[in-house]
Short mmCIF file of N, CA, C and O in Angstrom, two decimals:
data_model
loop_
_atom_site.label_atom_id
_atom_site.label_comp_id
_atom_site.label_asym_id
_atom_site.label_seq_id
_atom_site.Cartn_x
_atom_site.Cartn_y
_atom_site.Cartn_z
N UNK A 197 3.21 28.87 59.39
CA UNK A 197 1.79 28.75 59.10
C UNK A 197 1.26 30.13 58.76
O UNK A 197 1.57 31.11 59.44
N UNK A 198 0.47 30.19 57.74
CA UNK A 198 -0.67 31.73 57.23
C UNK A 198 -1.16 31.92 58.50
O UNK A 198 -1.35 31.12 59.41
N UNK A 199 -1.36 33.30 58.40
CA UNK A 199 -1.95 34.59 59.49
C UNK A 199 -3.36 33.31 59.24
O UNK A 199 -3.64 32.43 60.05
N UNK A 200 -3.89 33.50 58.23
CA UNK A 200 -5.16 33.43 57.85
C UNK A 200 -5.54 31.94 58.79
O UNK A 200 -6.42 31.83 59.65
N UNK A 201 -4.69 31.03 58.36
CA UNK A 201 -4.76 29.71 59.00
C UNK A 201 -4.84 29.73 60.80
O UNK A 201 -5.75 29.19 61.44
N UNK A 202 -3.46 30.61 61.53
CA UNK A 202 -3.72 30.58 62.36
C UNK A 202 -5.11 31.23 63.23
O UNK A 202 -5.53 31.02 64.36
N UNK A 203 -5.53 32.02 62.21
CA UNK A 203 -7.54 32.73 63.07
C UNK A 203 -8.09 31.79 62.98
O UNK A 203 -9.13 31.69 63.64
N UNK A 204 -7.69 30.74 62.19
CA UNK A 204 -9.07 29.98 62.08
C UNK A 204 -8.86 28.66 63.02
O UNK A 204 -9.75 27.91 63.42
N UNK A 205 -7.10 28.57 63.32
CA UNK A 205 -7.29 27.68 64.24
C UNK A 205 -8.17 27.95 65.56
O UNK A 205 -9.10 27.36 66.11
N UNK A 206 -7.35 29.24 65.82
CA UNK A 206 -7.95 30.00 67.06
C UNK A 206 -9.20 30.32 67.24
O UNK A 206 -9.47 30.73 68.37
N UNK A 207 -10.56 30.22 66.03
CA UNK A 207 -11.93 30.50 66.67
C UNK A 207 -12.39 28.72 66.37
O UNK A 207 -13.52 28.30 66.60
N UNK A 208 -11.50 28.06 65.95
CA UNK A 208 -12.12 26.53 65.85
C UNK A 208 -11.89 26.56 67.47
O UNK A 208 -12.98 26.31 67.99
N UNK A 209 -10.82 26.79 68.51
CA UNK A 209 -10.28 26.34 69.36
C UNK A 209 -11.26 27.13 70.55
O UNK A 209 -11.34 26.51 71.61
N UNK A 210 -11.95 28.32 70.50
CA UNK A 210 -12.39 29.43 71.01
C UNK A 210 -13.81 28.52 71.01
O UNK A 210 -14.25 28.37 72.15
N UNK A 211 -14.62 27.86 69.94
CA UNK A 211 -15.64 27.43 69.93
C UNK A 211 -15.35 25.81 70.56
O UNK A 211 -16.40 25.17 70.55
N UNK A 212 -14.45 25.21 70.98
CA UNK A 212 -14.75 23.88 71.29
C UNK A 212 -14.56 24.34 73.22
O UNK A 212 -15.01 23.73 74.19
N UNK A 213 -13.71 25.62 73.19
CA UNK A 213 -13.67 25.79 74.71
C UNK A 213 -15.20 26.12 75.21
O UNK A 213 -15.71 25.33 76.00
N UNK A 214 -16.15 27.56 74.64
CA UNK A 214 -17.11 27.64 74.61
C UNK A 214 -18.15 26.29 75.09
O UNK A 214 -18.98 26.20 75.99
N UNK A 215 -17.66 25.29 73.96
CA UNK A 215 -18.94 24.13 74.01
C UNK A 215 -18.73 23.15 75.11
O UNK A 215 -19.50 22.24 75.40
N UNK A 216 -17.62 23.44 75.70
CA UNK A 216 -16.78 22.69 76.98
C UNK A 216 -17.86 23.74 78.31
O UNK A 216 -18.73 23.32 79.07
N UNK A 217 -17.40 24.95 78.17
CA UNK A 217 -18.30 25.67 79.68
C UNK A 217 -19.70 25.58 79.23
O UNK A 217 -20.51 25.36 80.13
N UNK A 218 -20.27 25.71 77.77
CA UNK A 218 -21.71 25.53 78.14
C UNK A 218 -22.14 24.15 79.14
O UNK A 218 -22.86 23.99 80.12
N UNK A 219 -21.27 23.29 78.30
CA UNK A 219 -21.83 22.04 78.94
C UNK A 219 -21.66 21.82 80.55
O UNK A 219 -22.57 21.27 81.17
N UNK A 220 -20.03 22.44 81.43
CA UNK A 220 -20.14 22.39 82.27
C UNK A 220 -21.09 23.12 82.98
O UNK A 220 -21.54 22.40 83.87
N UNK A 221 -21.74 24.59 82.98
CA UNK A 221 -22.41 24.85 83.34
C UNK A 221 -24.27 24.36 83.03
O UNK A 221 -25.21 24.61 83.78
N UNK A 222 -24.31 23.74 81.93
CA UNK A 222 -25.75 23.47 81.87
C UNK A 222 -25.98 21.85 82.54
O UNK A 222 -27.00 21.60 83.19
N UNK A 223 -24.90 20.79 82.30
CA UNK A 223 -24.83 19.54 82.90
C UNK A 223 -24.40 19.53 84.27
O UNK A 223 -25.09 19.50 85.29
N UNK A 224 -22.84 19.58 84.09
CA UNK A 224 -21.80 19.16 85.04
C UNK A 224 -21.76 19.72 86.07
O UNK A 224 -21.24 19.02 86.94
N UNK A 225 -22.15 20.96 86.49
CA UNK A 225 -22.53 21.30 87.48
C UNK A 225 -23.54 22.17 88.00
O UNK A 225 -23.49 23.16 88.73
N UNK A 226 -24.91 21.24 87.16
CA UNK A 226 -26.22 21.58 87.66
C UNK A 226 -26.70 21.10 88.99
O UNK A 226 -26.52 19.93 89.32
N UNK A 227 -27.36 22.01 89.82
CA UNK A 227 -27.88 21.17 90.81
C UNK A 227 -26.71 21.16 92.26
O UNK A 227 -27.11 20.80 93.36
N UNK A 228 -25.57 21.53 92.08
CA UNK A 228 -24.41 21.55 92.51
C UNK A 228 -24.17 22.13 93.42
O UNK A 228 -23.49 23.09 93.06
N UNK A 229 -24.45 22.16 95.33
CA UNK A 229 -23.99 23.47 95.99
C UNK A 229 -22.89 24.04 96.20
O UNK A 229 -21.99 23.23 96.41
N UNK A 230 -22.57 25.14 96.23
CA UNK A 230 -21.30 25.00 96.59
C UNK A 230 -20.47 24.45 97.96
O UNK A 230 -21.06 24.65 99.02
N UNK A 231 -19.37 23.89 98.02
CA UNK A 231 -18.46 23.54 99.34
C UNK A 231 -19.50 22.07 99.72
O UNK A 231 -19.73 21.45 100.76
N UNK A 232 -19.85 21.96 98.55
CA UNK A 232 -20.63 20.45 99.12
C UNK A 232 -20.05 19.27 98.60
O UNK A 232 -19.92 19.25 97.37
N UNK A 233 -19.70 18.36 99.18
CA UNK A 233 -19.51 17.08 98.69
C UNK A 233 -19.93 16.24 97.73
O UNK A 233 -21.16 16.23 97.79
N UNK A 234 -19.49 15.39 96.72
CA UNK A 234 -19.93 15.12 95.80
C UNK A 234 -19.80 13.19 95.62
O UNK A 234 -18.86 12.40 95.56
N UNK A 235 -21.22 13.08 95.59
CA UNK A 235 -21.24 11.18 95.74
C UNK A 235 -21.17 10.76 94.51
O UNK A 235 -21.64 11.47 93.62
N UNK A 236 -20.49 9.35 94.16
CA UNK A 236 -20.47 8.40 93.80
C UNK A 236 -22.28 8.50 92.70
O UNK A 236 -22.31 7.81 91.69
N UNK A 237 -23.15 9.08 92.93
CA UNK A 237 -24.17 9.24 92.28
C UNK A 237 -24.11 10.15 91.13
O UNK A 237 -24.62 9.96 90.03
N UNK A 238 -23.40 11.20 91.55
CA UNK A 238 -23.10 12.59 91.09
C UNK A 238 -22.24 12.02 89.74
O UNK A 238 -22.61 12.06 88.56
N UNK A 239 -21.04 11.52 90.25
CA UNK A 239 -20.23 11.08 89.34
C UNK A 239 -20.80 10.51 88.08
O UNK A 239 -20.80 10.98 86.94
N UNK A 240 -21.37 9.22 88.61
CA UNK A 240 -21.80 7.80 87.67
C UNK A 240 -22.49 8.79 86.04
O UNK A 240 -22.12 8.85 84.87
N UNK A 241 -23.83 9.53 86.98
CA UNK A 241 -24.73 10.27 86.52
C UNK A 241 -24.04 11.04 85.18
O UNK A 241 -24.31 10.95 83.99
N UNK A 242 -22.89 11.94 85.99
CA UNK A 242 -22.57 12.68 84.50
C UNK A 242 -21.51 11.77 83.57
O UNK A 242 -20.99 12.12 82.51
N UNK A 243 -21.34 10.51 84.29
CA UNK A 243 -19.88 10.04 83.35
C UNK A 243 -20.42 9.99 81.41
O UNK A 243 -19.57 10.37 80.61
N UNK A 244 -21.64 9.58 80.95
CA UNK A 244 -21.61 9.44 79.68
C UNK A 244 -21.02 11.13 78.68
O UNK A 244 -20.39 11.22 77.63
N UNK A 245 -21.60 12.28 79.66
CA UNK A 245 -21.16 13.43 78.75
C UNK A 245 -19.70 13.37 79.19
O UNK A 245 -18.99 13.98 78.39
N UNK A 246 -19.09 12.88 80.11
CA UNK A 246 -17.53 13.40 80.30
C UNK A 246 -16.84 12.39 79.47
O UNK A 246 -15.67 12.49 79.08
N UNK A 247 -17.63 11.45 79.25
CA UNK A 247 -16.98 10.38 78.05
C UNK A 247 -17.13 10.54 76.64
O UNK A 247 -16.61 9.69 75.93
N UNK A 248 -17.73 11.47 76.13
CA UNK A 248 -18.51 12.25 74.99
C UNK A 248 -17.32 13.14 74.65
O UNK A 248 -16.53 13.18 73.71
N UNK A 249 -17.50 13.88 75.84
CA UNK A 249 -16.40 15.05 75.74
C UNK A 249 -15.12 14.45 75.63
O UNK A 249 -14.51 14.89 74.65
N UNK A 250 -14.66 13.83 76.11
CA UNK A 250 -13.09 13.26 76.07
C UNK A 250 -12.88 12.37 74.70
O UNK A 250 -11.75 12.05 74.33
N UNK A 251 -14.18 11.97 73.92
CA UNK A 251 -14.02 11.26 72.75
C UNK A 251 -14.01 13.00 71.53
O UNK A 251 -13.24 13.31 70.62
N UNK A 252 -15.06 13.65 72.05
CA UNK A 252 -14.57 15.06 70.75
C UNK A 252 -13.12 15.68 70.88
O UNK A 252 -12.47 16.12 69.93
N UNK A 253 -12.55 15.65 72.68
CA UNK A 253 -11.45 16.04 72.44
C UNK A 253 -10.19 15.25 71.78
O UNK A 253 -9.14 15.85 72.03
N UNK A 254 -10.04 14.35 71.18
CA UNK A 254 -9.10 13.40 71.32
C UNK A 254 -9.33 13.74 69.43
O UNK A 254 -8.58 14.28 68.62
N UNK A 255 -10.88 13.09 69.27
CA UNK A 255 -10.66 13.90 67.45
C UNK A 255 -10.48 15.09 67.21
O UNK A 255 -10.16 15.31 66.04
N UNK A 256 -10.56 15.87 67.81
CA UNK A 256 -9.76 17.39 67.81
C UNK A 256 -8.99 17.67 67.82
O UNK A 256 -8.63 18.57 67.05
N UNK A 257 -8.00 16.96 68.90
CA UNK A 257 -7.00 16.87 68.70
C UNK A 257 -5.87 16.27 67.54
O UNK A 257 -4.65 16.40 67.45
N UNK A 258 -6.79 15.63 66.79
CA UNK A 258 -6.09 14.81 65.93
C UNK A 258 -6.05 15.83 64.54
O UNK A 258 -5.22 16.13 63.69
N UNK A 259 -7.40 16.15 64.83
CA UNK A 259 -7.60 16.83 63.72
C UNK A 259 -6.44 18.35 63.53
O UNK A 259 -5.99 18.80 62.47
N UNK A 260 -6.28 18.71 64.53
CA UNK A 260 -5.31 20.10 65.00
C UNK A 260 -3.75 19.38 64.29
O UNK A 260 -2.99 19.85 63.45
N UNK A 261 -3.70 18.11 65.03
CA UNK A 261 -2.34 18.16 64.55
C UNK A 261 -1.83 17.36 63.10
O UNK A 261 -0.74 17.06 62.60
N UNK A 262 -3.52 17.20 62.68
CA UNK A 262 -3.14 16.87 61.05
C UNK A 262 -2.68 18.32 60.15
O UNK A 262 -1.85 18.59 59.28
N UNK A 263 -3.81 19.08 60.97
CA UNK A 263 -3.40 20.54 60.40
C UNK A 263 -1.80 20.91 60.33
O UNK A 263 -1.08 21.22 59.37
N UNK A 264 -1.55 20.75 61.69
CA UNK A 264 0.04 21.61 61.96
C UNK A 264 0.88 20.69 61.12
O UNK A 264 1.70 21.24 60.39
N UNK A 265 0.82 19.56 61.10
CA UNK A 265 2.11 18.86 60.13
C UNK A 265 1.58 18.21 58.85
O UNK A 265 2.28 17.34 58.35
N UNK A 266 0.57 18.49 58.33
CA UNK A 266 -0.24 18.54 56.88
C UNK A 266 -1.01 19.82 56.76
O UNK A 266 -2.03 19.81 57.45
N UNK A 267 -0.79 21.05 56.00
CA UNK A 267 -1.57 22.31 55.60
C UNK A 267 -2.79 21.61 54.71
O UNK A 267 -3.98 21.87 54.89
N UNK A 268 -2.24 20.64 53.65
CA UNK A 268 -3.50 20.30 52.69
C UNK A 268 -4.50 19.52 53.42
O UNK A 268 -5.71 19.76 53.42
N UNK A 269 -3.96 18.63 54.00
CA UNK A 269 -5.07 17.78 54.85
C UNK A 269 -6.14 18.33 56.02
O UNK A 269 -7.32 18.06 56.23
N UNK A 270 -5.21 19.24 56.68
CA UNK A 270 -5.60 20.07 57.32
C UNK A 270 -6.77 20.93 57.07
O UNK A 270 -7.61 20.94 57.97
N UNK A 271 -7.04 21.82 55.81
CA UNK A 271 -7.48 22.73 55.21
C UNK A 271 -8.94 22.04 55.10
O UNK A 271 -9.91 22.59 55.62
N UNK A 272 -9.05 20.59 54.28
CA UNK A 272 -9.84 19.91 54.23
C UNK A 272 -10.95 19.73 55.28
O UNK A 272 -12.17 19.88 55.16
N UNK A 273 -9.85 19.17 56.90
CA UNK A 273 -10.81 18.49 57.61
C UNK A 273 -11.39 20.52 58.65
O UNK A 273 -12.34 20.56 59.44
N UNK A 274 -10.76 21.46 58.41
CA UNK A 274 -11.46 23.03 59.01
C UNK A 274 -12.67 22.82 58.06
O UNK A 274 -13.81 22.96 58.51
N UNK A 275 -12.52 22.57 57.08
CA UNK A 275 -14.13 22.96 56.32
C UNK A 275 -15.01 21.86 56.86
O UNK A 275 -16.15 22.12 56.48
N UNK A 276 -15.00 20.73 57.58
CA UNK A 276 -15.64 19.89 58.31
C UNK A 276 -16.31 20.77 59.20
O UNK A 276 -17.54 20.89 59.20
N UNK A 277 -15.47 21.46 60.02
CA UNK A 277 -15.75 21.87 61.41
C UNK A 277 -16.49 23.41 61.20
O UNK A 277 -17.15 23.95 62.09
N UNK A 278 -16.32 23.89 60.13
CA UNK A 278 -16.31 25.42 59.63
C UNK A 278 -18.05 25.23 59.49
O UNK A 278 -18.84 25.97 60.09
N UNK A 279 -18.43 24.19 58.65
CA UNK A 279 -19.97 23.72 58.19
C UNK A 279 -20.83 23.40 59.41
O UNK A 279 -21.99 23.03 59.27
#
């Protein structure tokens, strides 16, 4: 794979980790003490963003490994994510 290709995997990959801790810190564990127990409320409450998140990771993933075993297809769906 191009030098060039692999930076760009790496700040696509740099920005979805990023959008992973904003969220844990602005959602997932707002409100949160530490060494405290966590109810069945807590959970329910955040499940729609952890189901959000696990649906962007899964097309990300797909999308990564259209890249690695298609360059042309690949190239295509970075300018998705690049915009």
């Amino acid at each position: 794979m191009h030098q060039t290709s692999l930076m760009k995997i790496h700040m696509i990959l740099y920005r979805f980790a990023s959008e992973s801790i904003e969220t844990a810190c602005d959602y997932a564990y707002k409100g949160v003490e530490q060494d405290s127990t966590l109810a069945d409320e807590y959970f329910f409450s955040r499940l729609p963003v952890m189901e959000k998140r696990i649906a962007q990771a899964g097309v990300r993933l797909a999308v990564l490994l259209n890249r690695i075993f298609n360059a042309t297809e690949a190239e295509r769906m970075t300018k998705i994510y690049e915009s």
